Coordinates of C-alpha atoms in Angstrom, one line a residue:
M1 CA 8.5 -4.1 51.0
G2 CA 11.2 -2.2 50.9
N3 CA 10.4 0.8 49.7
V4 CA 7.5 0.6 47.5
I5 CA 4.6 2.5 48.9
A6 CA 1.2 0.5 48.8
Y7 CA -0.6 2.8 45.8
S8 CA -3.3 2.6 43.5
L9 CA -4.3 4.1 40.2
F10 CA -7.2 0.9 40.0
T11 CA -10.4 1.2 41.0
D12 CA -12.9 -1.8 41.6
F13 CA -15.0 -0.6 38.7
D14 CA -11.5 -0.9 36.3
I15 CA -11.1 -4.6 38.2
N16 CA -13.8 -6.1 36.7
L17 CA -13.6 -4.0 33.5
F18 CA -10.0 -5.6 32.9
K19 CA -11.1 -9.2 34.5
S20 CA -14.3 -9.2 31.7
G21 CA -11.8 -7.8 29.2
K22 CA -13.7 -4.5 28.8
H23 CA -11.5 -2.1 30.0
Y24 CA -10.0 0.0 26.4
R25 CA -7.7 2.5 28.1
L26 CA -5.8 0.6 29.9
Y27 CA -2.7 2.2 29.0
E28 CA -3.5 4.6 31.8
K29 CA -3.6 2.2 34.6
L30 CA -0.8 -0.4 33.8
G31 CA 3.0 0.5 32.8
S32 CA 4.8 3.0 34.6
H33 CA 3.3 6.6 35.6
C34 CA 4.4 9.3 36.9
V35 CA 3.1 10.7 39.6
V36 CA 2.7 13.4 43.0
L37 CA 2.0 11.4 46.4
D38 CA 2.0 13.3 49.6
G39 CA 3.5 15.5 48.0
Q40 CA 6.8 13.1 47.0
N41 CA 7.6 13.0 43.4
G42 CA 8.0 8.8 42.3
T43 CA 6.9 7.0 39.4
Y44 CA 3.8 4.1 40.1
F45 CA 4.4 0.7 38.7
A46 CA 1.5 -2.0 37.7
V47 CA 1.7 -5.2 35.5
W48 CA -0.5 -8.2 35.3
A49 CA 1.4 -11.4 35.9
P50 CA -1.1 -13.9 37.6
S51 CA 1.4 -16.3 38.5
A52 CA 4.1 -14.8 40.0
E53 CA 4.9 -15.7 43.6
S54 CA 7.3 -12.2 43.3
V55 CA 7.9 -9.3 41.2
S56 CA 10.1 -6.4 41.4
V57 CA 11.1 -3.3 39.6
I58 CA 14.9 -3.2 38.9
G59 CA 16.2 -0.5 36.8
D60 CA 19.6 2.1 37.2
F61 CA 18.2 3.6 40.1
N62 CA 18.5 0.8 42.3
Y63 CA 21.4 -0.9 40.6
W64 CA 19.2 -3.6 39.1
N65 CA 19.0 -5.3 42.8
E66 CA 15.8 -7.6 42.5
E67 CA 15.6 -6.9 46.9
E68 CA 15.1 -3.2 46.8
H69 CA 11.8 -2.5 45.3
Q70 CA 9.5 -5.4 45.1
L71 CA 6.1 -4.8 43.7
N72 CA 2.3 -5.3 46.1
V73 CA -0.1 -8.0 44.7
R74 CA -3.8 -6.6 44.5
W75 CA -5.7 -8.9 46.7
D76 CA -8.9 -9.2 44.2
S77 CA -7.9 -11.9 42.2
S78 CA -7.0 -9.7 38.9
G79 CA -2.8 -10.7 38.9
I80 CA -1.8 -7.3 39.4
W81 CA 1.3 -6.7 40.9
E82 CA 2.0 -2.4 41.7
G83 CA 2.9 0.2 43.8
F84 CA 4.7 3.8 44.4
I85 CA 8.7 4.3 44.3
P86 CA 9.9 7.4 45.1
Y87 CA 12.4 9.5 43.3
V88 CA 12.4 7.5 40.3
G89 CA 11.0 9.8 37.6
K90 CA 11.0 10.3 33.8
G91 CA 14.3 8.8 31.7
S92 CA 15.2 5.8 33.9
T93 CA 16.0 2.9 32.5
Y94 CA 13.7 -0.4 33.8
K95 CA 12.4 -4.2 33.8
Y96 CA 10.3 -6.0 35.8
K97 CA 12.1 -9.1 37.8
I98 CA 9.7 -12.1 37.7
N99 CA 9.4 -14.7 40.4
S100 CA 7.3 -17.4 39.0
K101 CA 5.0 -20.2 40.5
I102 CA 5.9 -22.4 37.5
T103 CA 9.3 -22.4 36.5
P104 CA 12.3 -21.5 38.8
E105 CA 13.8 -19.9 36.3
N106 CA 15.0 -16.1 37.1
I107 CA 12.3 -14.1 34.2
E108 CA 13.2 -10.3 33.6
K109 CA 10.6 -8.5 31.4
A110 CA 9.9 -5.0 29.8
D111 CA 7.3 -3.5 30.8
P112 CA 4.4 -4.2 28.0
F113 CA 2.9 -0.7 28.8
A114 CA 6.3 0.9 28.2
R115 CA 5.8 4.2 26.6
R116 CA 9.6 4.4 25.4
C117 CA 12.2 1.6 25.1
E118 CA 15.5 1.4 24.3
H119 CA 17.3 1.4 21.6
P120 CA 17.9 -2.4 20.4
P121 CA 19.8 -4.1 20.4
K122 CA 19.7 -3.0 25.0
T123 CA 15.7 -4.2 25.7
A124 CA 14.6 -2.3 29.2
S125 CA 11.9 0.1 29.5
I126 CA 12.1 3.5 30.2
V127 CA 9.8 5.3 32.9
W128 CA 8.3 8.4 30.3
E129 CA 5.8 10.9 29.6
D130 CA 5.2 14.2 27.5
D131 CA 3.8 17.0 27.2
Y132 CA 3.5 17.4 23.6
H133 CA 0.6 20.8 22.6
W134 CA -0.8 19.5 19.6
D135 CA -1.6 21.9 16.8
D136 CA -4.0 19.4 14.9
E137 CA -7.1 20.5 16.2
E138 CA -8.5 21.9 12.9
W139 CA -6.9 18.9 11.2
L140 CA -9.0 16.5 14.0
K141 CA -12.1 18.6 13.5
N142 CA -12.5 18.4 9.8
R143 CA -10.6 14.7 9.7
G144 CA -14.5 12.9 8.9
E145 CA -14.5 14.6 5.5
K146 CA -11.0 13.8 4.8
N147 CA -11.2 10.7 6.5
N148 CA -14.5 8.7 5.3
L149 CA -15.7 6.6 2.6
K150 CA -16.8 8.7 -0.2
A151 CA -12.9 10.7 -0.2
P152 CA -10.3 10.1 -1.8
Y153 CA -7.9 7.8 -0.4
S154 CA -4.4 7.2 -2.0
V155 CA -1.9 6.2 0.2
Y156 CA 1.6 6.0 0.4
E157 CA 3.2 3.3 2.3
V158 CA 6.6 3.8 4.0
H159 CA 9.2 1.8 6.0
L160 CA 10.5 4.4 7.7
T161 CA 14.0 3.9 8.8
S162 CA 14.3 2.7 4.6
W163 CA 13.3 5.6 3.0
K164 CA 15.8 8.1 2.9
K165 CA 19.0 8.2 4.7
K166 CA 22.0 10.2 5.3
V167 CA 24.4 8.3 3.0
E168 CA 27.4 10.9 4.6
E169 CA 26.5 9.7 8.4
N170 CA 24.8 5.8 7.0
R171 CA 22.1 6.7 9.0
S172 CA 18.3 7.0 8.7
L173 CA 16.4 10.2 9.1
S174 CA 15.5 10.8 12.4
Y175 CA 11.7 11.8 13.6
F176 CA 12.3 15.4 13.4
E177 CA 13.9 15.1 10.0
L178 CA 11.1 12.9 8.2
A179 CA 8.5 15.9 9.7
E180 CA 10.2 18.5 6.9
D181 CA 11.2 15.7 4.0
L182 CA 9.0 13.2 4.2
V183 CA 5.6 15.4 4.6
Q184 CA 7.0 17.7 2.5
Y185 CA 7.3 15.1 -0.3
V186 CA 3.9 13.5 0.3
K187 CA 2.3 16.8 -0.5
K188 CA 4.1 17.4 -3.2
M189 CA 3.4 13.9 -4.8
N190 CA -0.5 14.6 -3.8
F191 CA -1.2 11.2 -1.6
T192 CA -4.0 11.9 0.7
H193 CA -2.9 9.6 3.4
V194 CA 0.7 8.1 4.7
E195 CA 0.8 4.4 5.8
F196 CA 3.9 3.7 7.8
M197 CA 5.2 -0.1 8.5
P198 CA 5.2 -0.9 12.2
I199 CA 6.5 1.7 14.2
M200 CA 5.4 0.3 17.4
E201 CA 9.3 -1.3 19.1
F202 CA 11.0 -4.4 17.3
P203 CA 14.4 -6.2 18.1
Y204 CA 15.6 -7.6 15.3
D205 CA 15.3 -5.5 11.7
P206 CA 14.8 -8.1 9.2
S207 CA 11.7 -8.6 10.1
W208 CA 10.7 -4.7 9.1
G209 CA 8.9 -3.9 12.6
Y210 CA 6.2 -7.1 12.2
Q211 CA 7.6 -8.9 15.3
I212 CA 6.8 -6.8 18.4
T213 CA 7.9 -5.9 22.1
G214 CA 6.9 -2.7 22.4
Y215 CA 3.4 -2.1 21.9
F216 CA 3.3 1.3 23.7
A217 CA 6.3 2.6 22.6
P218 CA 7.2 4.5 18.8
T219 CA 10.2 2.6 18.3
S220 CA 13.3 4.9 19.8
R221 CA 15.7 4.3 17.2
L222 CA 14.3 7.7 15.0
G223 CA 14.2 9.8 18.2
Y224 CA 12.0 10.0 21.3
P225 CA 7.6 9.6 21.7
E226 CA 7.1 13.4 21.3
E227 CA 8.9 13.3 18.1
F228 CA 7.1 11.2 16.5
K229 CA 4.4 13.1 17.4
Y230 CA 5.5 16.2 16.2
L231 CA 6.0 14.0 12.7
V232 CA 2.0 12.9 12.8
D233 CA 1.7 16.4 13.6
K234 CA 3.6 17.8 10.6
F235 CA 1.8 15.4 8.4
H236 CA -1.4 16.6 9.6
E237 CA -0.4 20.0 9.0
N238 CA -0.4 19.3 6.0
G239 CA -3.9 18.0 5.5
I240 CA -2.2 14.4 4.8
G241 CA -3.9 11.6 7.3
V242 CA -1.7 8.9 9.1
I243 CA -2.5 5.1 8.9
L244 CA -0.4 2.8 11.2
D245 CA 0.0 -1.4 10.8
W246 CA -0.8 -2.5 13.3
V247 CA 0.1 -6.6 14.7
P248 CA -2.5 -8.3 16.8
S249 CA -1.5 -11.7 14.8
H250 CA 1.8 -12.9 16.5
F251 CA 4.7 -11.8 18.4
P252 CA 8.0 -12.7 19.5
E253 CA 9.8 -15.6 21.0
D254 CA 12.3 -12.6 22.8
A255 CA 13.3 -13.2 26.6
H256 CA 12.5 -9.7 26.9
G257 CA 9.0 -9.8 25.4
L258 CA 5.4 -10.9 26.4
G259 CA 6.3 -14.9 25.8
K260 CA 5.9 -17.0 28.9
F261 CA 5.5 -13.4 30.5
D262 CA 4.9 -14.8 34.2
G263 CA 6.4 -18.5 33.5
S264 CA 2.8 -18.8 32.0
C265 CA 1.0 -18.6 28.7
L266 CA -0.4 -15.4 29.7
Y267 CA -0.8 -13.5 26.5
E268 CA -0.5 -16.3 23.7
H269 CA -2.4 -19.3 23.7
T270 CA -1.5 -22.8 25.7
D271 CA -2.2 -25.2 22.4
L272 CA 0.5 -24.8 20.0
K273 CA -1.8 -25.1 17.7
K274 CA -3.4 -22.0 18.4
G275 CA -0.8 -20.6 19.9
Y276 CA 2.4 -20.9 17.5
H277 CA 2.6 -19.6 14.2
P278 CA 4.9 -21.9 12.2
D279 CA 5.5 -19.5 9.4
W280 CA 6.7 -16.7 11.5
K281 CA 8.3 -18.9 14.5
S282 CA 6.5 -16.6 16.5
L283 CA 3.1 -16.6 19.2
I284 CA -0.2 -15.6 18.6
F285 CA -2.6 -14.4 20.6
N286 CA -4.9 -16.5 23.1
Y287 CA -7.9 -14.7 21.6
E288 CA -9.9 -16.5 24.6
R289 CA -8.2 -14.9 27.0
N290 CA -10.3 -11.6 28.5
E291 CA -7.8 -9.9 30.1
V292 CA -5.3 -10.2 26.7
R293 CA -8.4 -9.1 24.0
A294 CA -8.2 -5.8 26.7
F295 CA -4.6 -5.5 25.7
L296 CA -5.4 -5.5 22.2
I297 CA -8.1 -3.3 22.2
S298 CA -6.2 -0.7 24.4
N299 CA -3.4 -0.8 22.5
A300 CA -5.1 0.0 19.3
L301 CA -6.7 2.8 20.8
F302 CA -4.0 4.5 22.8
W303 CA -2.2 5.4 19.0
L304 CA -5.3 6.8 18.0
D305 CA -5.9 8.9 21.5
Q306 CA -2.3 9.6 22.2
Y307 CA -0.7 9.5 18.9
H308 CA -4.0 11.3 16.8
I309 CA -3.9 8.7 13.9
D310 CA -6.6 8.1 11.3
G311 CA -5.7 5.1 10.8
L312 CA -5.3 1.2 11.3
R313 CA -4.0 -1.4 8.9
V314 CA -4.7 -4.6 10.7
D315 CA -1.9 -7.3 9.6
A316 CA -2.2 -10.8 9.0
V317 CA -5.9 -11.0 9.5
A318 CA -6.0 -14.7 7.5
S319 CA -3.9 -16.0 10.0
M320 CA -6.0 -15.2 13.3
I321 CA -9.3 -16.0 12.0
Y322 CA -8.9 -19.4 10.5
L323 CA -7.6 -22.6 12.4
D324 CA -5.9 -23.9 9.8
Y325 CA -3.8 -21.3 8.1
S326 CA -0.5 -22.3 7.2
R327 CA -1.0 -25.5 9.1
D328 CA -1.1 -29.2 7.5
E329 CA -3.9 -31.6 7.9
G330 CA -3.6 -33.3 11.6
E331 CA -1.9 -29.8 12.7
W332 CA -4.8 -28.0 13.6
D333 CA -8.0 -28.6 15.5
P334 CA -11.6 -27.8 14.3
N335 CA -14.2 -25.4 16.0
V336 CA -17.0 -26.6 18.1
F337 CA -19.0 -26.8 14.9
G338 CA -16.8 -28.5 12.7
G339 CA -15.3 -25.8 11.3
N340 CA -12.0 -24.2 10.1
E341 CA -12.8 -20.3 12.1
N342 CA -11.2 -19.5 15.5
L343 CA -14.1 -18.0 16.7
E344 CA -12.7 -16.3 19.6
A345 CA -10.3 -14.6 16.8
I346 CA -13.6 -13.7 15.1
S347 CA -15.0 -12.3 18.0
F348 CA -12.3 -10.6 18.8
V349 CA -12.1 -8.6 15.6
K350 CA -15.2 -7.8 15.3
E351 CA -14.8 -6.1 19.4
L352 CA -12.2 -4.5 17.8
N353 CA -13.3 -2.8 15.2
E354 CA -16.9 -2.1 17.0
T355 CA -14.8 -0.5 19.8
V356 CA -12.3 1.6 17.3
Y357 CA -15.7 3.3 15.5
L358 CA -17.4 3.8 18.7
N359 CA -14.8 5.9 20.2
Y360 CA -13.1 7.2 17.0
P361 CA -15.6 7.1 14.5
D362 CA -13.8 9.6 11.9
V363 CA -11.3 6.9 11.3
Q364 CA -10.9 4.0 9.3
T365 CA -9.4 0.3 10.1
I366 CA -7.8 -1.5 6.8
A367 CA -8.1 -5.2 6.5
E368 CA -4.9 -6.9 5.2
E369 CA -6.8 -10.2 4.5
S370 CA -6.1 -12.3 1.5
T371 CA -8.8 -14.9 1.3
A372 CA -12.6 -15.5 0.2
F373 CA -13.7 -14.6 4.2
P374 CA -17.1 -13.1 3.8
M375 CA -17.8 -9.7 4.5
V376 CA -14.7 -8.6 6.2
S377 CA -15.9 -4.7 5.8
K378 CA -19.3 -5.1 6.5
P379 CA -21.0 -3.6 10.0
T380 CA -21.0 -6.3 12.1
S381 CA -24.8 -5.7 13.1
I382 CA -25.3 -7.5 9.9
G383 CA -22.8 -10.5 10.8
G384 CA -19.5 -8.9 8.7
L385 CA -16.4 -8.2 10.6
G386 CA -16.6 -4.7 11.0
F387 CA -13.8 -3.2 9.3
G388 CA -13.9 -0.1 6.9
M389 CA -12.0 -1.7 4.4
K390 CA -10.0 -4.5 3.0
W391 CA -6.8 -5.2 0.9
M392 CA -8.1 -6.6 -2.9
M393 CA -5.1 -9.2 -2.6
G394 CA -6.8 -11.1 -5.5
W395 CA -6.7 -7.4 -7.8
M396 CA -3.2 -7.4 -6.9
H397 CA -1.9 -10.6 -8.1
D398 CA -3.8 -11.0 -10.9
T399 CA -2.8 -7.9 -12.4
L400 CA 0.5 -8.4 -11.5
D401 CA 0.5 -11.3 -13.2
Y402 CA -1.2 -9.6 -16.3
F403 CA 1.1 -7.0 -16.9
S404 CA 4.1 -8.9 -16.9
K405 CA 3.2 -11.5 -19.8
D406 CA 4.9 -9.8 -23.4
T407 CA 2.1 -7.9 -24.9
I408 CA 0.9 -10.2 -27.6
Y409 CA 0.1 -13.0 -25.2
R410 CA -2.1 -10.0 -23.4
K411 CA -5.2 -10.8 -25.8
F412 CA -5.7 -14.3 -24.8
H413 CA -5.8 -13.4 -21.5
Q414 CA -8.3 -10.1 -21.1
N415 CA -11.0 -12.1 -18.7
E416 CA -8.4 -11.7 -16.4
I417 CA -7.9 -7.9 -16.0
T418 CA -11.9 -7.7 -16.5
F419 CA -12.5 -10.4 -13.8
S420 CA -11.9 -8.2 -10.5
L421 CA -14.5 -5.7 -11.5
A422 CA -16.5 -9.5 -11.2
Y423 CA -16.5 -9.2 -7.4
V424 CA -15.4 -6.0 -6.9
F425 CA -18.2 -5.0 -4.7
T426 CA -18.6 -7.3 -2.4
E427 CA -16.3 -5.6 0.0
N428 CA -15.0 -2.0 0.7
F429 CA -11.6 -2.8 -1.0
M430 CA -8.3 -0.7 -1.1
L431 CA -6.1 -1.5 -4.3
P432 CA -3.0 -2.3 -2.7
L433 CA 0.7 -2.6 -4.3
S434 CA 3.1 -3.1 -1.2
H435 CA 5.8 -3.8 -0.3
D436 CA 5.0 -8.3 -0.3
E437 CA 5.5 -7.7 -3.7
V438 CA 8.7 -5.8 -4.5
V439 CA 11.1 -8.2 -2.4
Y440 CA 11.8 -12.0 -2.3
G441 CA 12.9 -12.5 -5.5
K442 CA 9.3 -11.6 -6.8
N443 CA 11.4 -8.2 -8.4
S444 CA 10.4 -5.0 -8.8
I445 CA 6.7 -3.6 -10.3
I446 CA 8.6 -2.4 -13.1
G447 CA 10.7 -4.9 -13.2
R448 CA 8.0 -7.5 -14.4
M449 CA 7.3 -5.1 -16.6
P450 CA 7.9 -6.7 -21.0
G451 CA 9.4 -4.8 -23.4
D452 CA 12.7 -2.6 -24.4
E453 CA 13.2 0.5 -21.5
W454 CA 9.8 2.7 -23.1
Q455 CA 7.9 -0.2 -23.2
R456 CA 8.2 -1.1 -19.9
F457 CA 7.6 2.4 -18.2
A458 CA 4.2 2.8 -20.8
N459 CA 3.3 -0.5 -19.2
L460 CA 4.2 1.1 -15.8
R461 CA 2.0 4.5 -16.8
V462 CA -1.3 2.4 -17.8
L463 CA -1.0 -0.4 -15.3
Y464 CA -1.2 2.8 -12.5
G465 CA -4.1 4.5 -14.5
Y466 CA -5.8 1.8 -14.8
M467 CA -5.5 1.2 -10.9
F468 CA -6.3 4.7 -10.3
T469 CA -9.5 4.7 -12.0
H470 CA -10.6 1.1 -11.2
P471 CA -13.6 1.0 -8.6
G472 CA -11.6 1.7 -4.9
T473 CA -8.9 3.2 -2.5
K474 CA -5.7 3.1 -3.6
L475 CA -2.2 1.8 -2.3
L476 CA 1.5 2.4 -3.2
F477 CA 4.8 1.1 -1.3
M478 CA 7.7 3.7 -1.6
G479 CA 9.8 3.5 -4.6
N480 CA 6.9 2.3 -6.7
E481 CA 6.1 6.0 -7.5
I482 CA 10.0 6.8 -9.1
A483 CA 10.5 3.1 -10.6
Q484 CA 12.6 1.8 -8.8
Y485 CA 14.1 -1.7 -10.5
E486 CA 15.8 -3.0 -7.4
E487 CA 13.6 -4.8 -5.1
W488 CA 13.0 -3.3 -1.9
D489 CA 15.7 -3.2 0.8
F490 CA 15.0 -2.6 4.2
Q491 CA 18.7 -1.8 4.6
S492 CA 19.1 0.5 2.5
S493 CA 17.8 3.3 0.8
L494 CA 15.5 4.0 -1.9
D495 CA 17.5 4.8 -5.2
W496 CA 16.8 8.5 -5.5
N497 CA 20.0 9.2 -7.9
L498 CA 17.4 7.3 -10.2
L499 CA 15.9 10.7 -10.5
E500 CA 18.5 12.0 -12.5
F501 CA 17.3 10.4 -15.1
F502 CA 14.5 11.2 -17.4
P503 CA 12.1 8.5 -17.2
H504 CA 11.9 8.2 -13.7
I505 CA 11.5 12.2 -13.0
N506 CA 8.5 11.9 -15.8
F507 CA 7.3 8.8 -14.0
Q508 CA 7.7 10.7 -10.5
N509 CA 5.4 13.4 -12.3
Y510 CA 2.9 10.8 -14.0
I511 CA 1.9 9.6 -10.1
S512 CA 1.9 13.0 -9.1
D513 CA -0.5 14.1 -11.4
L514 CA -2.6 10.8 -11.5
N515 CA -2.8 11.3 -8.0
L516 CA -4.0 14.8 -8.5
L517 CA -6.5 13.3 -11.5
Y518 CA -8.0 10.8 -8.8
K519 CA -8.2 13.3 -5.8
E520 CA -9.9 16.1 -8.1
N521 CA -12.8 14.1 -10.2
K522 CA -15.5 13.0 -7.6
A523 CA -16.5 9.9 -10.1
L524 CA -13.4 8.8 -9.2
H525 CA -13.4 8.3 -5.4
E526 CA -16.8 9.4 -4.5
I527 CA -18.9 5.7 -5.2
P528 CA -16.0 3.7 -4.5
F529 CA -17.5 0.2 -3.4
S530 CA -21.1 0.5 -5.4
Q531 CA -21.8 -0.7 -8.8
E532 CA -23.3 2.5 -9.0
G533 CA -19.8 3.9 -9.4
F534 CA -18.7 2.0 -12.2
E535 CA -20.2 0.8 -16.2
W536 CA -18.1 -0.8 -19.0
I537 CA -18.8 0.3 -21.9
S538 CA -16.8 -2.8 -23.2
Y539 CA -14.4 -5.0 -22.2
D540 CA -14.4 -8.1 -24.6
D541 CA -12.4 -6.3 -27.3
N542 CA -9.3 -9.3 -26.9
E543 CA -8.1 -8.8 -29.8
N544 CA -7.0 -5.2 -29.5
S545 CA -6.2 -5.8 -25.5
V546 CA -8.5 -2.5 -25.0
M547 CA -11.3 -2.6 -22.2
S548 CA -13.2 1.0 -21.6
Y549 CA -15.5 2.0 -18.7
Y550 CA -17.4 4.7 -17.0
R551 CA -16.3 6.0 -13.6
K552 CA -19.3 8.3 -11.8
G553 CA -20.1 10.2 -9.1
D554 CA -23.1 11.2 -7.2
N555 CA -23.6 13.7 -9.8
E556 CA -23.8 12.7 -13.6
K557 CA -22.5 16.1 -14.8
D558 CA -19.1 14.5 -13.2
K559 CA -19.5 11.3 -15.2
L560 CA -16.2 10.1 -17.1
I561 CA -14.7 8.0 -19.9
V562 CA -12.1 6.1 -19.6
I563 CA -10.2 3.7 -22.0
C564 CA -7.0 1.4 -21.6
N565 CA -5.6 0.0 -24.7
F566 CA -3.2 -2.7 -23.3
S567 CA -1.1 -3.4 -26.8
T568 CA 1.9 -1.4 -28.0
N569 CA -0.2 -0.5 -31.2
A570 CA -1.8 2.8 -31.5
L571 CA -5.6 2.9 -32.4
I572 CA -6.1 5.6 -34.7
N573 CA -9.8 5.7 -35.3
Y574 CA -10.9 4.1 -32.9
R575 CA -15.2 4.2 -32.2
I576 CA -16.3 4.2 -28.6
G577 CA -19.9 4.2 -27.5
V578 CA -21.5 6.8 -25.1
Y579 CA -24.6 7.4 -23.7
K580 CA -25.5 10.7 -24.9
E581 CA -24.5 13.3 -27.4
G582 CA -22.1 16.3 -26.8
I583 CA -18.3 17.9 -27.3
L584 CA -15.8 15.5 -25.3
E585 CA -12.4 17.2 -23.7
E586 CA -9.5 14.6 -22.9
I587 CA -8.5 15.7 -20.0
F588 CA -5.7 12.9 -18.7
N589 CA -3.8 10.8 -21.1
S590 CA -0.5 9.2 -20.1
D591 CA 1.0 8.9 -23.4
A592 CA 2.1 12.5 -23.0
S593 CA 5.4 13.4 -23.8
K594 CA 6.0 14.9 -21.1
Y595 CA 5.5 11.8 -19.3
G596 CA 8.1 10.5 -21.3
G597 CA 5.5 9.3 -23.8
S598 CA 4.7 9.2 -27.7
N599 CA 2.5 11.9 -27.3
V600 CA -0.4 10.0 -28.7
V601 CA -2.7 12.5 -27.9
N602 CA -6.4 14.0 -28.7
E603 CA -5.6 17.9 -27.7
D604 CA -8.8 19.5 -29.8
P605 CA -12.9 18.5 -28.3
I606 CA -14.4 15.6 -29.5
E607 CA -17.9 15.9 -30.9
T608 CA -20.2 12.8 -30.4
E609 CA -22.0 11.1 -33.4
Q610 CA -25.5 9.3 -33.3
V611 CA -23.7 5.8 -34.5
L612 CA -25.1 3.2 -31.7
F613 CA -22.2 1.5 -31.0
H614 CA -21.5 -0.2 -28.1
N615 CA -25.4 -0.9 -27.2
Q616 CA -24.9 3.5 -27.3
T617 CA -27.1 6.0 -29.5
F618 CA -23.8 7.9 -29.5
S619 CA -20.8 7.3 -29.8
F620 CA -17.1 9.3 -31.0
I621 CA -13.9 8.5 -33.2
T622 CA -11.1 8.9 -31.5
S623 CA -7.1 7.9 -31.1
L624 CA -6.1 5.5 -28.6
P625 CA -2.3 5.7 -27.2
P626 CA 0.0 2.2 -27.1
L627 CA 0.5 1.0 -23.6
G628 CA -1.6 4.0 -22.4
I629 CA -4.7 5.6 -20.5
S630 CA -6.7 8.1 -21.5
V631 CA -9.4 10.2 -19.7
Y632 CA -12.7 11.9 -21.4
K633 CA -15.1 14.1 -19.7
Y634 CA -17.8 15.7 -21.4
Q635 CA -17.5 19.6 -21.5

């Protein structure tokens, strides 16, 4: 068939695994791979297109002529077309020209397994391989200590193309530039992890990366694949883990993408009730098809393997596991048991998590799941979905709603701010203040705060102080840490000019210190998902809008006392019951003058008294700052 030489990277065992949906390293076989055959350099191409009549590789090496390089279909009914093309090498652009048995239309598709794609709006794939030398052996060797569920886990969520821009050139920072600026910034702010909104190639900027066409290629907007590896490497060099947003829930209908790939519904479900997402106008993967499951799980492992990624935050899990997600009556069909659960999607999610943790036990998968679906972060062996953590959306909504209320009304809503502690230990929860909360007219976080400017910043400090002392891991979206007033705009840089003003500089320093408090005190991170790590002192002082609690680690000496005052009144001579006698030291106070507060702090050690209070044998008297949080520790 033209200048294509019969050749294969697949063994019979590979094909059997592929058909059964158990081949989890498909990126080593499908796609384009530079090889040497009989002393001749060239590229091996392989693509899955079972409904094709013929498949050609068209590219800059054959003037995009479909007659020149037609692939051979395998004899084993796998639907894989393959072949070796001499002289084609790294940097060659190409697509697959597919003549379908189903439709008369000529179909041109990008390679689903391409390691690099053209810069949008161009849509071709690029033959690519690199010999990047990693320098993160030390990180990978000790990653289990930094990445486990007892370690501090404070995540800075970043949209790479809008974090910071070169103003004079009106462009985003490249991967290389981010490896200097962003890495040092995250380190300075004392975050333990960074999370990138999707960096897989995507055609449409307003999708923020959530509509993916190049699942195996980091976006070319910011540089080459090896330059993205360098960025990850730099984070690891500085002791910071890297999490990727990953989207196995849906994909766009762009002509060069996965939709109707070979004229048939190959990757998407054939039934629109299961295969089309009405909210996002996108196609939904067919979790019933073995080869599609293998594609997705291979993609998850690809980023962990080839890019040394430390965690995957799985987007829109609820949309996958519910048949009636965002659908009215009559727009969905119940499962075989009459329920609304998508049994195949649930099965896929379990298989995904089992495979990830089997191969990479020191990474984390994190579910963005917005419902009360049970046991999302419990092991599959006991019926759970198998994620390491789950976003605590209920906490996020209740907290932002509470803090948006005028302080004089908060005493009537004390149960809203304490309610999360009634269910916080049902899952391994991550507390997120994410990008979704600062767009589409919701206002910025500080924009929600009531009162004058001083009260807004004080509210913001106590909100984050409460967040970082609440059980669970943490996530902040970029801009939250400098109290950005404007909503996030994906086309613009963050408002770094705000740091010319003391309230914003002080707040940035506050977040850095809060991360340090969280990292350095085991009581705040050692038992984040169990009742043993938390104990109420008082939750019912709604008249003063005060609540107090213990945070506990494995060792009793690490125990902390946390007091939150959500009112604008400084409360002098406020008594708190404690479990033992001793001398207490205030180790953190959000009202300190260095943070822009009114400096109602307790600099001197405080001795407990044998006075029964809060059902405790001992108690102490202290001063509570207005709109402030205080943290105490026994000397």
